[in-house]
Short mmCIF file of C-alpha atoms in Angstrom, two decimals:
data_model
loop_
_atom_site.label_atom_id
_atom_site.label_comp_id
_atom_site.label_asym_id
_atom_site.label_seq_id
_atom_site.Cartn_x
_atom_site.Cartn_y
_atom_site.Cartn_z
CA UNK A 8 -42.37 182.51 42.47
CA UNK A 9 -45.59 181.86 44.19
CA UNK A 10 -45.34 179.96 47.71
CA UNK A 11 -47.07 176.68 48.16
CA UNK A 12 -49.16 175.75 50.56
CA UNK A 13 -48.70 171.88 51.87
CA UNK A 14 -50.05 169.23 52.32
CA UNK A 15 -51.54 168.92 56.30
CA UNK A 16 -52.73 165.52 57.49
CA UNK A 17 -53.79 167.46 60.55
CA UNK A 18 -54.36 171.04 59.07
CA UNK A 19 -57.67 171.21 61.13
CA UNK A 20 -55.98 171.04 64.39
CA UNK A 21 -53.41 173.15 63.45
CA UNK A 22 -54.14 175.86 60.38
CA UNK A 23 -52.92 179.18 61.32
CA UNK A 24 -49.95 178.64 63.87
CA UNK A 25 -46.48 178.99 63.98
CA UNK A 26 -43.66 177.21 62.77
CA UNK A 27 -40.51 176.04 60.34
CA UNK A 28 -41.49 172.37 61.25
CA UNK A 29 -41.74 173.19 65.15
CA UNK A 30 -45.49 173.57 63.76
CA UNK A 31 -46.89 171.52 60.95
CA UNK A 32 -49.28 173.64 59.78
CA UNK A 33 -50.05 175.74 56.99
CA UNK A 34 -48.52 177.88 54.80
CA UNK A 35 -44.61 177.07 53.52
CA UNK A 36 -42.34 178.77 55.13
CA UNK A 37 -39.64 181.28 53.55
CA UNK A 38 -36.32 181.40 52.57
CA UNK A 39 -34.18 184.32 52.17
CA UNK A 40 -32.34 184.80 48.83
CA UNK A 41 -29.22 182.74 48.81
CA UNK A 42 -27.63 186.25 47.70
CA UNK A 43 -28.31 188.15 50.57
CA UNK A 44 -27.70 185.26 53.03
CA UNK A 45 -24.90 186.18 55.47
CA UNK A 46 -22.35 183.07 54.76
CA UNK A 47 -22.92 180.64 58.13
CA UNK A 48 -19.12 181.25 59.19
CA UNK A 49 -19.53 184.21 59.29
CA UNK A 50 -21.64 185.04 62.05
CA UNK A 51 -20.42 186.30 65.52
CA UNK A 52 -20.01 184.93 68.86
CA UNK A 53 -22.53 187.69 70.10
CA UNK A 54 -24.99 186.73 68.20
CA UNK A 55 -27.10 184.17 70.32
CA UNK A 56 -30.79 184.19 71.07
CA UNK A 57 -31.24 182.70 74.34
CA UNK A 58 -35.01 181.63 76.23
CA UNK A 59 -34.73 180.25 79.72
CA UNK A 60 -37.33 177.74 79.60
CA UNK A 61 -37.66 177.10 83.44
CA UNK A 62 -37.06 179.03 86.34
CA UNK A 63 -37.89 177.00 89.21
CA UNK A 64 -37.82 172.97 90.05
CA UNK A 65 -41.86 173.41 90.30
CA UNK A 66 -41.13 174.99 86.45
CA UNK A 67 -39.61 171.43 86.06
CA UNK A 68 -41.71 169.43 88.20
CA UNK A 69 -44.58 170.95 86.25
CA UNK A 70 -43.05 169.57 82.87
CA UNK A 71 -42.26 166.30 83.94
CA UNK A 72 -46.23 165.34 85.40
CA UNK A 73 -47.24 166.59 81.88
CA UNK A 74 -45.62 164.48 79.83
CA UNK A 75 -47.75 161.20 80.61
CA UNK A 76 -47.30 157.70 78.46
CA UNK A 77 -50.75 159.07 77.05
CA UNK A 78 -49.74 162.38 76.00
CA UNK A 79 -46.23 160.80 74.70
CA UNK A 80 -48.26 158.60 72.52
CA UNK A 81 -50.48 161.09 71.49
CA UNK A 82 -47.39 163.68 70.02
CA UNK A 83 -47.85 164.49 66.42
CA UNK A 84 -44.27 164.06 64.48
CA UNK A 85 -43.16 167.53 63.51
CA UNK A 86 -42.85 168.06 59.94
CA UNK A 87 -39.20 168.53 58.00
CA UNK A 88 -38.06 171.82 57.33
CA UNK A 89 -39.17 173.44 54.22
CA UNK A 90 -36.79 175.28 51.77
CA UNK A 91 -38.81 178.04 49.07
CA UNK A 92 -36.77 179.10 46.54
CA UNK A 93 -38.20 183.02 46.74
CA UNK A 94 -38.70 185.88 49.01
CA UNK A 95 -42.54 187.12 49.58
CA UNK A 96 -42.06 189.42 52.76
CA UNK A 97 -42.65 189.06 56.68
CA UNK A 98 -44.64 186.47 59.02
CA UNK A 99 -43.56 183.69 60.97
CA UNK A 100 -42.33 180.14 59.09
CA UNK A 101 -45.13 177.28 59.00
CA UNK A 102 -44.56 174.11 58.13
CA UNK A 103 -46.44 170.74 58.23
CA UNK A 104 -47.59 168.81 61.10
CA UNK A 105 -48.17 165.46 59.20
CA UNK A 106 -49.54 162.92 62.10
CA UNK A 107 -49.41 160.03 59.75
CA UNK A 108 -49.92 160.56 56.37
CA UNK A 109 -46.48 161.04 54.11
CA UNK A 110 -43.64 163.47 55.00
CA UNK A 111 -44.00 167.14 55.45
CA UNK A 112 -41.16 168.40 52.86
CA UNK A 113 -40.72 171.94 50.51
CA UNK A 114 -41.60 172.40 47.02
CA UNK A 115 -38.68 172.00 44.63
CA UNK A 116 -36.88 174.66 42.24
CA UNK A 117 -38.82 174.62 39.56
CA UNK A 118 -42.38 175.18 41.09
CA UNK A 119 -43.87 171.61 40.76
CA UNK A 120 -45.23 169.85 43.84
CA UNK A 121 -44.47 166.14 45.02
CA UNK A 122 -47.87 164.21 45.69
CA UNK A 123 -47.35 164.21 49.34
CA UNK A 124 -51.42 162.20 49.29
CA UNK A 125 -49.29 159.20 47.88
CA UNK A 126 -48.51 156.37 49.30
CA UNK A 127 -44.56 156.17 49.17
CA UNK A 128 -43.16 152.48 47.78
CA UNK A 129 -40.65 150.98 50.13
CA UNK A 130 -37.64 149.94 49.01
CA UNK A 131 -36.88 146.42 49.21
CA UNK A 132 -36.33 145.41 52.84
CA UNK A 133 -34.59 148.34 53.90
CA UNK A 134 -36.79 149.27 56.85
CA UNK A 135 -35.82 145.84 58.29
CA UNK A 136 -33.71 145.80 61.12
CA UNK A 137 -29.89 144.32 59.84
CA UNK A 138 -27.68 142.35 61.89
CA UNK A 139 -24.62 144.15 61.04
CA UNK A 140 -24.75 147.72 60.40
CA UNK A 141 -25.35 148.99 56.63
CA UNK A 142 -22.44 151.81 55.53
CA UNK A 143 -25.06 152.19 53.10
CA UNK A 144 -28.79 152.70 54.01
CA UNK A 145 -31.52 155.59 53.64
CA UNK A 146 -33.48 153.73 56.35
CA UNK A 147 -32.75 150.64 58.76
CA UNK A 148 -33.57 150.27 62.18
CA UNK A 149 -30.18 150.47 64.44
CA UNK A 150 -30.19 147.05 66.80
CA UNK A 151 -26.90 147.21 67.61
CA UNK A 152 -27.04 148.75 70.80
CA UNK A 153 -23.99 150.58 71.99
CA UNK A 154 -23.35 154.20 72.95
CA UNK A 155 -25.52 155.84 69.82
CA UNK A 156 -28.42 154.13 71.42
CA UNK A 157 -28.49 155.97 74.78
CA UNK A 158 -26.90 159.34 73.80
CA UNK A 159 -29.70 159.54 70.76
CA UNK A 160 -33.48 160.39 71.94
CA UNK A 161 -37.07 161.45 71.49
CA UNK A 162 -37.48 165.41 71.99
CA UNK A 163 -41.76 166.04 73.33
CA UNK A 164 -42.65 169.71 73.00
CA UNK A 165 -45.72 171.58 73.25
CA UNK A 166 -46.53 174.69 70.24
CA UNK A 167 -49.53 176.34 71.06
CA UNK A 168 -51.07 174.07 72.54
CA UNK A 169 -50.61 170.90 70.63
CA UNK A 170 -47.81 168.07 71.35
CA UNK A 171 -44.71 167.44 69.08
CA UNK A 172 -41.71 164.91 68.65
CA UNK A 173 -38.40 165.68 67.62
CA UNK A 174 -35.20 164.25 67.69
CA UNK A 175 -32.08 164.84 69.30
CA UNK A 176 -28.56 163.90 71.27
CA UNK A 177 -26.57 164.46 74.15
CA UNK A 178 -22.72 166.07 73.18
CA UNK A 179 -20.03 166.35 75.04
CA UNK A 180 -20.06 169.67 77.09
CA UNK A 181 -18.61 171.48 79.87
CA UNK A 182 -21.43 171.43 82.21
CA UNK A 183 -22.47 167.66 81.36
CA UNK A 184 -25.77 168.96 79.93
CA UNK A 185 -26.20 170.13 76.08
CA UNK A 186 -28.49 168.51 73.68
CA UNK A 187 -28.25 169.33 69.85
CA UNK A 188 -31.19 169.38 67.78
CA UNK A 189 -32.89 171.52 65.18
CA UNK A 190 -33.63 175.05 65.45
CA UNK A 191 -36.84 174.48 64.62
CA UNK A 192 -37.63 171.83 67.44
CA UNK A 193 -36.87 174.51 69.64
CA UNK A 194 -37.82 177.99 68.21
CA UNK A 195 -40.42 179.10 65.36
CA UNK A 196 -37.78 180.76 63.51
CA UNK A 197 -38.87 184.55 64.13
CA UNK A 198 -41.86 183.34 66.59
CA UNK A 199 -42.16 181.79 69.63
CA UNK A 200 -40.07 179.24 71.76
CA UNK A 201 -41.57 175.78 72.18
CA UNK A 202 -42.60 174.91 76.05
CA UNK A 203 -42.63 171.63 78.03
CA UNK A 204 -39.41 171.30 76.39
CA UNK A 205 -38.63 167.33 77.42
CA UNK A 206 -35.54 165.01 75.85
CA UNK A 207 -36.06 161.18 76.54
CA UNK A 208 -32.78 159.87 75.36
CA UNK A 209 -32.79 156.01 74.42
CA UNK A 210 -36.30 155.96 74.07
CA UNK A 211 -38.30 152.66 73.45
CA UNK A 212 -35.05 150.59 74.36
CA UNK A 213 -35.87 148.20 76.84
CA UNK A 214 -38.64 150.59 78.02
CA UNK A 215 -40.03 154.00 76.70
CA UNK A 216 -38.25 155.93 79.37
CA UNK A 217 -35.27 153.91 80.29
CA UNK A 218 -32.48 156.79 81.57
CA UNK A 219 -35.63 159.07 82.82
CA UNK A 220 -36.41 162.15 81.11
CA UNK A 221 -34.65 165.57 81.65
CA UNK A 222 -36.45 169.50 80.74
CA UNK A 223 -35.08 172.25 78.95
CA UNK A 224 -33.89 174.80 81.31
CA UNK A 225 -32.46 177.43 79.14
CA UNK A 226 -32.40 177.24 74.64
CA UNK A 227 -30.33 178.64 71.97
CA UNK A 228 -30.08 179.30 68.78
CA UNK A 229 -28.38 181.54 66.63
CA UNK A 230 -29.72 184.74 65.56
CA UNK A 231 -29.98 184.60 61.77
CA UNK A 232 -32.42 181.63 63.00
CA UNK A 233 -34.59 183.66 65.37
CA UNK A 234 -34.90 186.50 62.79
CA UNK A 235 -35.82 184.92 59.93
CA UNK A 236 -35.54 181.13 60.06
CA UNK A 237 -32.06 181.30 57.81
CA UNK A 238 -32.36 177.43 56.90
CA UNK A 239 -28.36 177.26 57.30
CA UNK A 240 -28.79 178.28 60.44
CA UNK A 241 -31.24 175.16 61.90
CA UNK A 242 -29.46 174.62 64.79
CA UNK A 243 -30.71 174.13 68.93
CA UNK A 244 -28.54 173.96 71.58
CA UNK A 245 -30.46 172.89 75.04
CA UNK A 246 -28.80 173.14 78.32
CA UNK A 247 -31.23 170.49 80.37
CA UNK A 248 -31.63 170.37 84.08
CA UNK A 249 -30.37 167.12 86.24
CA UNK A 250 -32.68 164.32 86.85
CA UNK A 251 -32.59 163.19 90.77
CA UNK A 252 -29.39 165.11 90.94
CA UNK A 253 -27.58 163.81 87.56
CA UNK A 254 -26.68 165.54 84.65
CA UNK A 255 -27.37 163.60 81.59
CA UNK A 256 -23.78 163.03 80.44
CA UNK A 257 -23.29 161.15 83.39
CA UNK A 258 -26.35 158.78 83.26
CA UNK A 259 -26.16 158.29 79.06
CA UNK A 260 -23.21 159.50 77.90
CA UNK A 261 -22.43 161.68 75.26
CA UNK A 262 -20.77 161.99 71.50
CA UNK A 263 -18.31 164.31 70.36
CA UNK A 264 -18.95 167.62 68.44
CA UNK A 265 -16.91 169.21 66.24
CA UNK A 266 -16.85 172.35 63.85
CA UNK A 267 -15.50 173.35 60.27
CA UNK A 268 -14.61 169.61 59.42
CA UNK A 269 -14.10 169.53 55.51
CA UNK A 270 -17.25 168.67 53.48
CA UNK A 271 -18.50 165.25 51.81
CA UNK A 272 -16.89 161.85 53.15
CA UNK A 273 -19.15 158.95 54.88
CA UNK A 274 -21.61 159.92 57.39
CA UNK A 275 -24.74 158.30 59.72
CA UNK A 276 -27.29 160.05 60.33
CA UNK A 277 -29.87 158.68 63.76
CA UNK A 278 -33.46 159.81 64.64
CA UNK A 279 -36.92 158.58 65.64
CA UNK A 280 -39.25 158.79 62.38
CA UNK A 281 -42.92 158.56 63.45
CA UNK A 282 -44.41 158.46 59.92
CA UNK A 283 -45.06 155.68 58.14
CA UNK A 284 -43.76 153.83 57.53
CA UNK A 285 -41.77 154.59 60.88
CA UNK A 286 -43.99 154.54 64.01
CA UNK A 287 -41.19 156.25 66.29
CA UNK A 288 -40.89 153.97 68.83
CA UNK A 289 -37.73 152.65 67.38
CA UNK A 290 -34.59 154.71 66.31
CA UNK A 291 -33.35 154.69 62.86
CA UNK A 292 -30.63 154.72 60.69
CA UNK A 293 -28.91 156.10 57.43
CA UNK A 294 -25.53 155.94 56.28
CA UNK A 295 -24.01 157.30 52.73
CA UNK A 296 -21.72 159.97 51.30
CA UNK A 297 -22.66 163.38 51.93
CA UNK A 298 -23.34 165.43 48.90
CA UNK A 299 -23.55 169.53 48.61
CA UNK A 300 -27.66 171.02 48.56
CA UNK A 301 -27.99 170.74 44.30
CA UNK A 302 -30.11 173.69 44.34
CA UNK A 303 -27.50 175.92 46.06
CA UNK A 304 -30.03 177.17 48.27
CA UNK A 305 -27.81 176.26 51.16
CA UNK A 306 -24.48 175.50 52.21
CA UNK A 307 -26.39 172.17 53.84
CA UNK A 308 -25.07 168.62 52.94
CA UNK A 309 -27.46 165.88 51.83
CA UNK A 310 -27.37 162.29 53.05
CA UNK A 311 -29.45 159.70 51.15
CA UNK A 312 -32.06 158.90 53.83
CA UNK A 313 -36.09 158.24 53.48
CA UNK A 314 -36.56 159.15 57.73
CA UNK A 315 -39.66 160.94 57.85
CA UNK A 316 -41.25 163.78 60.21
CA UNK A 317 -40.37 163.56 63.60
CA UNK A 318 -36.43 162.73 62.58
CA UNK A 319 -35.80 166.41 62.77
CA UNK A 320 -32.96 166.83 65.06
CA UNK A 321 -31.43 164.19 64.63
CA UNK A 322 -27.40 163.82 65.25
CA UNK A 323 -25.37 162.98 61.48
CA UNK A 324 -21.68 161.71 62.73
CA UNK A 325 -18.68 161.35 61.08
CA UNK A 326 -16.07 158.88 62.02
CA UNK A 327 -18.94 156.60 63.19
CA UNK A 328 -17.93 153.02 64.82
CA UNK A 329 -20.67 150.53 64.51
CA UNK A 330 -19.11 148.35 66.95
CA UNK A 331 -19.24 150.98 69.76
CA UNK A 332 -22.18 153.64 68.76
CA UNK A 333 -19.78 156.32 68.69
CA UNK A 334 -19.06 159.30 66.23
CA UNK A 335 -18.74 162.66 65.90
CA UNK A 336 -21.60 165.00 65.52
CA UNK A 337 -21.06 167.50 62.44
CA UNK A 338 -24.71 167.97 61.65
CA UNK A 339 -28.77 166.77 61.90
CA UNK A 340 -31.47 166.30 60.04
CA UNK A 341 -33.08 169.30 58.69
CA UNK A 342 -35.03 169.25 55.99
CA UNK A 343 -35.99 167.69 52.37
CA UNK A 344 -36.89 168.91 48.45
CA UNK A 345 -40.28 167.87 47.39
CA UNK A 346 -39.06 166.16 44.47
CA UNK A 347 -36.36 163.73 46.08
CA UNK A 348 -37.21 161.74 49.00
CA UNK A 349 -34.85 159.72 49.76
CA UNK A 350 -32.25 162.81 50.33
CA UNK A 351 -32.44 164.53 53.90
CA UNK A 352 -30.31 167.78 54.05
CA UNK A 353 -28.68 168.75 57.27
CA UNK A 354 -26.95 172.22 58.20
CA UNK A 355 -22.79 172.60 57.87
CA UNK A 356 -21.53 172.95 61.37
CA UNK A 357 -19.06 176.07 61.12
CA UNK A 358 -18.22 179.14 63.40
CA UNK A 359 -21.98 179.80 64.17
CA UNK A 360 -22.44 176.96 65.46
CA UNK A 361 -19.49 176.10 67.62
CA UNK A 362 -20.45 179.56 69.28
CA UNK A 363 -23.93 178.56 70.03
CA UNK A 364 -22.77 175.27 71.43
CA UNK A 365 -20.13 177.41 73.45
CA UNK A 366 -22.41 179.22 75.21
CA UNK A 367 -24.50 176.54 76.08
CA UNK A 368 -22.23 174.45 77.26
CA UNK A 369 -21.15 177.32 79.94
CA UNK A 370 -25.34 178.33 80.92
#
C-alpha cells in the first residue's frame, strides 16, 4: 500500500520535520504490521526510554520566561496520531501540524482519503456548553467545574523550533508529580524529545494560568514507542518539577490510574481542542461506550468524540462522577481513521504502561 501524504494547513512552516503528531508536518507516519507487533502486555519493566529534560532551576527558569501569553497564543495544535495500514521501511513518524484548518487524522484501510480541505458540519448544538453533564457526547464543553477541571491541562512544547499544544493530566503518584499524556506530545516516536516541555493544568478557567505552570524535568515512554512509534504504545509519563516549592498534586490535585481494567463499558474522555471548531481556550468533553479499533490495527479502544488536534493527550476515565470531576484514568486520546470523525481511538492501558508510570512516579 502506498503511504499518503496529508493534508498541512501549515506545511510551509513545517515540511520536512519530525513527528507522530508531536510534529504536524509532512509525510504519514508508519505503522508496523499488526503481525509482528509485540502484544502491549507484554512488554517488560526494563524497557523504558527516559530524557531528563532539565538539569538545573536556570534549565527551568529558562522554560518558564519562554512561554509568554504571546507565544501561548501563538502554539499551533499538534495533529492526531496517524495509523497506515502498511510497512515501507525506516525514518522518523510525521504527522500534521493543522493550525486551523480541519483535523490532522490517517488514511483509512482501504486506501481512500477523507477531504481534510472540507469544512466539517456540526452536529446540532453539541459544541454548546450543557448544564448537566451529557453520558453521551462526541463534543461539549465541560462547565461543571470540579476536580476534572484543575487536574486536566494545556501541554506547550517546542519541536524544532516551532510551538505546540497538547493535552494532558495530573495522576496520582508517589512523588506528587506525574502527568500522563501521549507519547507523541513528548517524543517523535524514533526521533527526538520535545523541549520547553510546560503543563498548565486548568487552563483558561478563571484565568489562562490559574495554578501556575510547572516544566518537564525528566520524560518517559516506553520503548516499542521510541523505536518505532508502535501506535499501542502512545503513552508519556512526565515527572514535572515544583512550582515555588509545590508539587502539582498538592496545588491541583490528581485522578486515579489504573491498569488491565476489562475492555468496553462507559467512558469520558477531556482535552483542549484548538481546531475549529474548538479554539482551545476551553476544555472539552466526550462521553460514550468504548468500542475495540474495527480495523484491528490496534488493541486501542474508540470513543465517539469529534475533539480535534491539540486534544492529544488527553485523560479517558472510567468510573467518572460528574458531580465531583473525578474518574479513573485508563487511557487518552490518540489518534483517528480518515474516514470516521467522530471516533477518537485511545491506547489500552496494560503492563507497559503501569511500568512506565512506575518509574516515573519514583524519578
Amino acid at each position: 500500500m502506498t503511504l499518503s501524504t496529508p493534508l498541512l494547513a501549515a506545511a510551509p512552516l513545517l515540511a520536512g520535520l519530525i513527528g507522530p503528531a508531536l510534529l504536524g508536518a509532512a509525510p504519514a507516519r508508519q505503522q508496523a504490521d499488526p503481525s509482528a507487533v509485540v502484544p502491549a502486555h507484554t512488554v517488560k519493566r526494563s524497557d523504558i526510554v527516559e530524557h531528563v529534560a532539565a538539569r538545573s532551576a536556570a534549565d527551568h527558569r529558562r522554560v518558564l520566561d519562554y512561554w509568554t501569553p504571546e507565544r501561548m497564543a501563538k502554539a499551533l495544535p499538534i495533529g492526531l496520531l496517524d495509523i497506515v495500514t502498511d510497512v515501507t521501511g525506516g525514518g522518523d513518524l510525521l504527522s500534521g501540524v493543522t493550525g486551523g484548518a480541519g483535523v490532522r487524522t490517517t488514511p483509512e484501510v482501504t486506501g481512500r482519503k477523507a477531504d481534510l480541505a472540507l469544512p466539517r458540519k456540526l452536529m446540532g448544538s453539541h459544541h454548546l456548553a450543557a448544564a448537566r453533564p451529557d453520558t453521551s457526547t462526541i463534543g461539549s464543553r465541560w462547565i461543571t467545574g470540579g476536580q476534572v477541571a484543575r487536574t486536566t491541562g494545556r501541554v506547550f512544547l517546542t519541536v524544532a523550533g516551532a510551538d505546540f499544544v497538547c493535552s494532558a493530566s495530573t495522576v496520582n503518584s508517589a512523588n506528587k508529580d506525574v502527568v500522563v499524556t501521549a507519547g507523541h506530545c513528548v517524543k517523535d516516536g524514533a526521533g527526538e524529545w520535545a523541549a520547553n516541555w510546560t503543563f498548565v493544568p486548568g487552563y483558561g478557567t478563571n484565568g489562562l494560568r490559574p495554578y501556575g505552570q510547572y516544566t518537564a524535568r525528566r520524560m518517559f515512554v516506553a520503548g516499542p514507542w521510541s523505536r518505532s512509534g508502535d501506535d499501542n504504545y502512545d503513552v508519556g509519563m512526565v515527572a514535572l518539577a515544583t512550582s515555588h516549592g509545590r508539587h502539582v498534586a498538592d496545588v491541583v490535585g490528581t485522578q486515579k490510574i489504573a491498569f488491565n481494567g476489562g475492555r468496553g463499558g462507559q467512558a469520558f474522555g477531556f482535552g483542549y481542542p484548538a481546531d475549529p471548531p474548538y479554539d482551545g481556550d476551553h476544555l472539552v468533553y466526550c462521553a460514550g461506550r468504548l468500542k475495540n479499533d474495527p480495523y484491528g490495527q490496534t488493541r486501542d479502544q474508540g470513543l465517539g468524540c469529534d475533539m480535534t488536534a491539540g486534544a492529544s493527550g488527553g485523560p479517558w476515565m472510567t468510573g467518572f462522577d460528574t458531580a465531583s470531576g473525578k474518574g479513573t484514568i485508563t487511557s487518552l486520546s490518540s489518534f483517528k481513521y480518515s474516514d470516521d470523525q467522530r471516533t477518537m481511538y485511545g491506547p489500552y492501558f496494560g503492563d507497559a504502561v503501569k511500568a512506565l508510570f512506575d518509574t516515573a512516579q519514583h524519578a
